[in-house]
């Protein structure tokens, strides 16, 4: 089985559309590790598009929690301002409320993160099972003895190169984890944010 594993779309519709256009015919199913919403202007459209992917495992991220609770818990002063703008007109609370906290898929635990932490490629951490995580917007595969931890990176908000998207193709039958990336036109996102008067 070939899975397209993605995380942290953050309302970036052009990037999401591009990865699906590139990979849709090459995969059997999908894993979404959460944070589909917030930041870029298309939270509704991204939730809609992911809802159309069949079959797809959907994991709830912290930004889905913020949207369900109607408040943002991030202390950085800019993030609540982006949340307020992104939350305006959001209409798919019912869909994101059905996202799972975690799910086991062919021996891999799928969860947004571990212990509510930002887990990076060099973070000191121990794991109890093979896991896919997102949240840190950093792409890596780490080995812990017989266990592995894989982060496909962020589709919508790469923290190093803003016009780069990261994702993964997991072939469960071959036990391969192909970490991939592409560039997209960030000006489309910036221009839309300007037109909607983002902070």
PDB file of C-alpha atoms in Angstrom:
ATOM      1  CA  UNK A   1       0.000   0.000   0.000  1.00  0.00           C
ATOM      2  CA  UNK A   2       1.308   3.443  -0.945  1.00  0.00           C
ATOM      3  CA  UNK A   3       0.353   6.321   1.340  1.00  0.00           C
ATOM      4  CA  UNK A   4       0.681  10.055   0.796  1.00  0.00           C
ATOM      5  CA  UNK A   5       1.538  11.347   4.280  1.00  0.00           C
ATOM      6  CA  UNK A   6       1.190  15.077   4.837  1.00  0.00           C
ATOM      7  CA  UNK A   7       1.001  17.491   7.736  1.00  0.00           C
ATOM      8  CA  UNK A   8       0.636  21.153   8.644  1.00  0.00           C
ATOM      9  CA  UNK A   9      -1.177  22.387   5.537  1.00  0.00           C
ATOM     10  CA  UNK A  10      -2.202  25.532   7.443  1.00  0.00           C
ATOM     11  CA  UNK A  11      -4.721  26.790   4.915  1.00  0.00           C
ATOM     12  CA  UNK A  12      -2.240  26.815   2.038  1.00  0.00           C
ATOM     13  CA  UNK A  13      -4.481  25.690  -0.811  1.00  0.00           C
ATOM     14  CA  UNK A  14      -2.021  26.212  -3.712  1.00  0.00           C
ATOM     15  CA  UNK A  15       0.558  23.973  -2.012  1.00  0.00           C
ATOM     16  CA  UNK A  16      -2.040  21.308  -1.132  1.00  0.00           C
ATOM     17  CA  UNK A  17      -3.426  21.286  -4.652  1.00  0.00           C
ATOM     18  CA  UNK A  18       0.061  20.933  -6.111  1.00  0.00           C
ATOM     19  CA  UNK A  19       1.043  17.905  -4.011  1.00  0.00           C
ATOM     20  CA  UNK A  20      -2.245  16.176  -4.818  1.00  0.00           C
ATOM     21  CA  UNK A  21      -1.817  16.917  -8.516  1.00  0.00           C
ATOM     22  CA  UNK A  22       1.702  15.460  -8.416  1.00  0.00           C
ATOM     23  CA  UNK A  23       0.957  12.343  -6.370  1.00  0.00           C
ATOM     24  CA  UNK A  24      -2.747  11.460  -6.541  1.00  0.00           C
ATOM     25  CA  UNK A  25      -2.362   8.904  -9.311  1.00  0.00           C
ATOM     26  CA  UNK A  26       0.668   7.346  -7.587  1.00  0.00           C
ATOM     27  CA  UNK A  27      -0.851   6.545  -4.161  1.00  0.00           C
ATOM     28  CA  UNK A  28      -3.587   4.312  -2.776  1.00  0.00           C
ATOM     29  CA  UNK A  29      -4.573   6.265   0.321  1.00  0.00           C
ATOM     30  CA  UNK A  30      -3.747   9.260   2.527  1.00  0.00           C
ATOM     31  CA  UNK A  31      -2.669  10.195   6.034  1.00  0.00           C
ATOM     32  CA  UNK A  32      -3.224  13.759   7.249  1.00  0.00           C
ATOM     33  CA  UNK A  33      -1.321  14.412  10.491  1.00  0.00           C
ATOM     34  CA  UNK A  34      -3.226  17.592  11.397  1.00  0.00           C
ATOM     35  CA  UNK A  35      -3.094  21.383  11.373  1.00  0.00           C
ATOM     36  CA  UNK A  36      -4.995  21.708   8.112  1.00  0.00           C
ATOM     37  CA  UNK A  37      -6.316  25.089   9.278  1.00  0.00           C
ATOM     38  CA  UNK A  38      -5.020  28.553  10.250  1.00  0.00           C
ATOM     39  CA  UNK A  39      -2.437  31.001   8.894  1.00  0.00           C
ATOM     40  CA  UNK A  40      -2.921  30.980   5.107  1.00  0.00           C
ATOM     41  CA  UNK A  41      -6.330  32.158   3.792  1.00  0.00           C
ATOM     42  CA  UNK A  42      -7.972  28.915   2.662  1.00  0.00           C
ATOM     43  CA  UNK A  43      -8.829  26.906   5.798  1.00  0.00           C
ATOM     44  CA  UNK A  44     -12.321  26.055   4.519  1.00  0.00           C
ATOM     45  CA  UNK A  45     -11.090  25.006   1.096  1.00  0.00           C
ATOM     46  CA  UNK A  46      -8.290  22.835   2.497  1.00  0.00           C
ATOM     47  CA  UNK A  47     -10.653  21.020   4.876  1.00  0.00           C
ATOM     48  CA  UNK A  48     -13.052  20.463   1.964  1.00  0.00           C
ATOM     49  CA  UNK A  49     -10.316  19.100  -0.278  1.00  0.00           C
ATOM     50  CA  UNK A  50      -9.007  16.707   2.358  1.00  0.00           C
ATOM     51  CA  UNK A  51     -12.564  15.550   3.074  1.00  0.00           C
ATOM     52  CA  UNK A  52     -12.771  14.480  -0.580  1.00  0.00           C
ATOM     53  CA  UNK A  53      -9.698  12.233  -0.284  1.00  0.00           C
ATOM     54  CA  UNK A  54     -10.840   8.646   0.077  1.00  0.00           C
ATOM     55  CA  UNK A  55      -9.670   6.797   2.039  1.00  0.00           C
ATOM     56  CA  UNK A  56      -7.879   9.218   4.348  1.00  0.00           C
ATOM     57  CA  UNK A  57      -6.813   9.006   7.995  1.00  0.00           C
ATOM     58  CA  UNK A  58      -7.318  12.443   9.575  1.00  0.00           C
ATOM     59  CA  UNK A  59      -5.472  13.358  12.765  1.00  0.00           C
ATOM     60  CA  UNK A  60      -6.386  16.378  14.857  1.00  0.00           C
ATOM     61  CA  UNK A  61      -3.667  18.982  15.358  1.00  0.00           C
ATOM     62  CA  UNK A  62      -3.471  21.778  17.893  1.00  0.00           C
ATOM     63  CA  UNK A  63      -4.849  24.289  15.376  1.00  0.00           C
ATOM     64  CA  UNK A  64      -7.952  22.164  14.841  1.00  0.00           C
ATOM     65  CA  UNK A  65      -8.385  22.316  18.624  1.00  0.00           C
ATOM     66  CA  UNK A  66      -8.085  26.126  18.521  1.00  0.00           C
ATOM     67  CA  UNK A  67     -10.746  26.289  15.811  1.00  0.00           C
ATOM     68  CA  UNK A  68     -13.074  23.986  17.740  1.00  0.00           C
ATOM     69  CA  UNK A  69     -12.624  25.967  20.963  1.00  0.00           C
ATOM     70  CA  UNK A  70     -12.767  29.342  19.216  1.00  0.00           C
ATOM     71  CA  UNK A  71      -9.576  30.568  20.862  1.00  0.00           C
ATOM     72  CA  UNK A  72      -5.853  30.319  20.245  1.00  0.00           C
ATOM     73  CA  UNK A  73      -3.469  29.224  22.999  1.00  0.00           C
ATOM     74  CA  UNK A  74      -0.219  30.381  21.339  1.00  0.00           C
ATOM     75  CA  UNK A  75       1.522  33.209  23.207  1.00  0.00           C
ATOM     76  CA  UNK A  76       3.481  34.673  20.274  1.00  0.00           C
ATOM     77  CA  UNK A  77       1.724  38.031  19.630  1.00  0.00           C
ATOM     78  CA  UNK A  78       1.274  37.527  15.880  1.00  0.00           C
ATOM     79  CA  UNK A  79      -0.292  34.056  16.018  1.00  0.00           C
ATOM     80  CA  UNK A  80      -3.582  35.085  17.729  1.00  0.00           C
ATOM     81  CA  UNK A  81      -3.972  37.851  15.125  1.00  0.00           C
ATOM     82  CA  UNK A  82      -3.591  35.322  12.311  1.00  0.00           C
ATOM     83  CA  UNK A  83      -5.993  33.018  14.133  1.00  0.00           C
ATOM     84  CA  UNK A  84      -8.673  35.718  14.369  1.00  0.00           C
ATOM     85  CA  UNK A  85      -8.392  36.439  10.652  1.00  0.00           C
ATOM     86  CA  UNK A  86      -8.279  32.780   9.604  1.00  0.00           C
ATOM     87  CA  UNK A  87     -11.153  31.851  11.926  1.00  0.00           C
ATOM     88  CA  UNK A  88     -13.506  34.420  10.367  1.00  0.00           C
ATOM     89  CA  UNK A  89     -16.082  32.559   8.300  1.00  0.00           C
ATOM     90  CA  UNK A  90     -14.784  29.081   9.095  1.00  0.00           C
ATOM     91  CA  UNK A  91     -17.654  26.640   8.593  1.00  0.00           C
ATOM     92  CA  UNK A  92     -16.346  23.089   8.917  1.00  0.00           C
ATOM     93  CA  UNK A  93     -16.256  22.555  12.668  1.00  0.00           C
ATOM     94  CA  UNK A  94     -18.200  19.323  12.147  1.00  0.00           C
ATOM     95  CA  UNK A  95     -15.554  17.877   9.839  1.00  0.00           C
ATOM     96  CA  UNK A  96     -12.507  18.720  11.947  1.00  0.00           C
ATOM     97  CA  UNK A  97     -14.284  17.522  15.098  1.00  0.00           C
ATOM     98  CA  UNK A  98     -14.206  14.026  13.559  1.00  0.00           C
ATOM     99  CA  UNK A  99     -10.420  14.037  13.199  1.00  0.00           C
ATOM    100  CA  UNK A 100      -8.812  11.450  15.501  1.00  0.00           C
ATOM    101  CA  UNK A 101      -6.295  12.174  18.262  1.00  0.00           C
ATOM    102  CA  UNK A 102      -4.232   9.201  17.102  1.00  0.00           C
ATOM    103  CA  UNK A 103      -4.614   6.104  14.976  1.00  0.00           C
ATOM    104  CA  UNK A 104      -2.572   2.973  14.311  1.00  0.00           C
ATOM    105  CA  UNK A 105      -2.005   2.303  10.611  1.00  0.00           C
ATOM    106  CA  UNK A 106      -0.086  -0.852   9.628  1.00  0.00           C
ATOM    107  CA  UNK A 107       2.078  -0.700  12.735  1.00  0.00           C
ATOM    108  CA  UNK A 108       2.677   3.066  12.604  1.00  0.00           C
ATOM    109  CA  UNK A 109       1.144   5.319  15.256  1.00  0.00           C
ATOM    110  CA  UNK A 110      -0.178   8.467  13.561  1.00  0.00           C
ATOM    111  CA  UNK A 111      -0.389  11.445  15.907  1.00  0.00           C
ATOM    112  CA  UNK A 112       0.167  15.191  15.527  1.00  0.00           C
ATOM    113  CA  UNK A 113       3.013  15.272  18.027  1.00  0.00           C
ATOM    114  CA  UNK A 114       4.368  13.610  21.157  1.00  0.00           C
ATOM    115  CA  UNK A 115       3.711  15.140  24.575  1.00  0.00           C
ATOM    116  CA  UNK A 116       2.566  18.439  23.041  1.00  0.00           C
ATOM    117  CA  UNK A 117       6.214  19.148  22.136  1.00  0.00           C
ATOM    118  CA  UNK A 118       7.970  20.453  19.069  1.00  0.00           C
ATOM    119  CA  UNK A 119      10.024  17.384  18.184  1.00  0.00           C
ATOM    120  CA  UNK A 120      12.902  18.246  15.849  1.00  0.00           C
ATOM    121  CA  UNK A 121      15.527  16.080  14.143  1.00  0.00           C
ATOM    122  CA  UNK A 122      17.865  16.550  17.120  1.00  0.00           C
ATOM    123  CA  UNK A 123      15.384  16.714  20.028  1.00  0.00           C
ATOM    124  CA  UNK A 124      16.096  14.457  22.980  1.00  0.00           C
ATOM    125  CA  UNK A 125      13.110  12.154  23.132  1.00  0.00           C
ATOM    126  CA  UNK A 126      12.245   8.514  23.617  1.00  0.00           C
ATOM    127  CA  UNK A 127       9.490   6.706  21.747  1.00  0.00           C
ATOM    128  CA  UNK A 128       7.502   3.605  22.618  1.00  0.00           C
ATOM    129  CA  UNK A 129       6.279   2.687  19.139  1.00  0.00           C
ATOM    130  CA  UNK A 130       6.897   3.413  15.473  1.00  0.00           C
ATOM    131  CA  UNK A 131       5.352   6.825  14.843  1.00  0.00           C
ATOM    132  CA  UNK A 132       4.463   9.452  12.272  1.00  0.00           C
ATOM    133  CA  UNK A 133       4.237  12.992  13.672  1.00  0.00           C
ATOM    134  CA  UNK A 134       3.974  16.571  12.396  1.00  0.00           C
ATOM    135  CA  UNK A 135       3.813  19.853  14.343  1.00  0.00           C
ATOM    136  CA  UNK A 136       7.469  20.936  14.145  1.00  0.00           C
ATOM    137  CA  UNK A 137       7.320  21.718  10.395  1.00  0.00           C
ATOM    138  CA  UNK A 138      10.628  19.890   9.997  1.00  0.00           C
ATOM    139  CA  UNK A 139      11.166  16.865   7.761  1.00  0.00           C
ATOM    140  CA  UNK A 140      13.183  13.913   9.048  1.00  0.00           C
ATOM    141  CA  UNK A 141      13.375  10.179   9.702  1.00  0.00           C
ATOM    142  CA  UNK A 142      14.983   9.103  12.983  1.00  0.00           C
ATOM    143  CA  UNK A 143      15.971   5.631  14.146  1.00  0.00           C
ATOM    144  CA  UNK A 144      15.614   4.576  17.782  1.00  0.00           C
ATOM    145  CA  UNK A 145      16.986   1.050  17.762  1.00  0.00           C
ATOM    146  CA  UNK A 146      14.209  -1.098  16.358  1.00  0.00           C
ATOM    147  CA  UNK A 147      11.779   1.856  16.303  1.00  0.00           C
ATOM    148  CA  UNK A 148      11.458   4.773  13.894  1.00  0.00           C
ATOM    149  CA  UNK A 149      10.041   8.294  14.117  1.00  0.00           C
ATOM    150  CA  UNK A 150       9.163  10.080  10.881  1.00  0.00           C
ATOM    151  CA  UNK A 151       7.996  13.650  10.283  1.00  0.00           C
ATOM    152  CA  UNK A 152       6.960  14.397   6.677  1.00  0.00           C
ATOM    153  CA  UNK A 153       7.449  18.137   7.249  1.00  0.00           C
ATOM    154  CA  UNK A 154       4.956  20.874   6.438  1.00  0.00           C
ATOM    155  CA  UNK A 155       2.941  21.231   3.246  1.00  0.00           C
ATOM    156  CA  UNK A 156       1.882  24.800   3.932  1.00  0.00           C
ATOM    157  CA  UNK A 157       4.419  26.552   6.135  1.00  0.00           C
ATOM    158  CA  UNK A 158       8.041  25.507   5.862  1.00  0.00           C
ATOM    159  CA  UNK A 159       9.840  27.452   8.587  1.00  0.00           C
ATOM    160  CA  UNK A 160      13.148  27.632   6.710  1.00  0.00           C
ATOM    161  CA  UNK A 161      12.136  28.207   3.075  1.00  0.00           C
ATOM    162  CA  UNK A 162       8.594  29.619   2.883  1.00  0.00           C
ATOM    163  CA  UNK A 163       8.072  28.543  -0.746  1.00  0.00           C
ATOM    164  CA  UNK A 164       8.979  24.882  -0.093  1.00  0.00           C
ATOM    165  CA  UNK A 165       6.530  22.118   0.778  1.00  0.00           C
ATOM    166  CA  UNK A 166       7.504  18.799   2.356  1.00  0.00           C
ATOM    167  CA  UNK A 167       5.652  15.495   2.431  1.00  0.00           C
ATOM    168  CA  UNK A 168       6.262  11.747   2.324  1.00  0.00           C
ATOM    169  CA  UNK A 169       5.330   8.687   0.304  1.00  0.00           C
ATOM    170  CA  UNK A 170       5.206   5.626   2.546  1.00  0.00           C
ATOM    171  CA  UNK A 171       5.194   2.235   0.856  1.00  0.00           C
ATOM    172  CA  UNK A 172       4.105  -0.123   3.635  1.00  0.00           C
ATOM    173  CA  UNK A 173       4.704  -3.274   1.589  1.00  0.00           C
ATOM    174  CA  UNK A 174       8.331  -2.306   0.879  1.00  0.00           C
ATOM    175  CA  UNK A 175       8.789  -0.500   4.218  1.00  0.00           C
ATOM    176  CA  UNK A 176      10.162   2.610   2.460  1.00  0.00           C
ATOM    177  CA  UNK A 177       9.746   6.219   3.557  1.00  0.00           C
ATOM    178  CA  UNK A 178      10.376   8.616   0.675  1.00  0.00           C
ATOM    179  CA  UNK A 179      10.761  12.157   2.034  1.00  0.00           C
ATOM    180  CA  UNK A 180       9.929  14.570  -0.772  1.00  0.00           C
ATOM    181  CA  UNK A 181       9.644  18.295  -1.422  1.00  0.00           C
ATOM    182  CA  UNK A 182       8.662  20.817  -4.083  1.00  0.00           C
ATOM    183  CA  UNK A 183       8.483  24.586  -4.512  1.00  0.00           C
ATOM    184  CA  UNK A 184       5.353  26.619  -5.175  1.00  0.00           C
ATOM    185  CA  UNK A 185       4.537  30.256  -5.955  1.00  0.00           C
ATOM    186  CA  UNK A 186       4.397  31.914  -2.531  1.00  0.00           C
ATOM    187  CA  UNK A 187       3.250  35.191  -4.122  1.00  0.00           C
ATOM    188  CA  UNK A 188      -0.191  33.627  -4.693  1.00  0.00           C
ATOM    189  CA  UNK A 189      -0.514  33.165  -0.924  1.00  0.00           C
ATOM    190  CA  UNK A 190       0.908  36.573  -0.030  1.00  0.00           C
ATOM    191  CA  UNK A 191      -1.298  38.399  -2.538  1.00  0.00           C
ATOM    192  CA  UNK A 192      -4.411  36.663  -1.219  1.00  0.00           C
ATOM    193  CA  UNK A 193      -3.450  37.561   2.344  1.00  0.00           C
ATOM    194  CA  UNK A 194      -3.002  41.184   1.306  1.00  0.00           C
ATOM    195  CA  UNK A 195      -6.369  41.222  -0.438  1.00  0.00           C
ATOM    196  CA  UNK A 196      -8.043  39.866   2.708  1.00  0.00           C
ATOM    197  CA  UNK A 197      -6.161  42.390   4.857  1.00  0.00           C
ATOM    198  CA  UNK A 198      -4.246  39.931   6.987  1.00  0.00           C
ATOM    199  CA  UNK A 199      -2.067  41.410   9.755  1.00  0.00           C
TER     200      UNK A 199
END
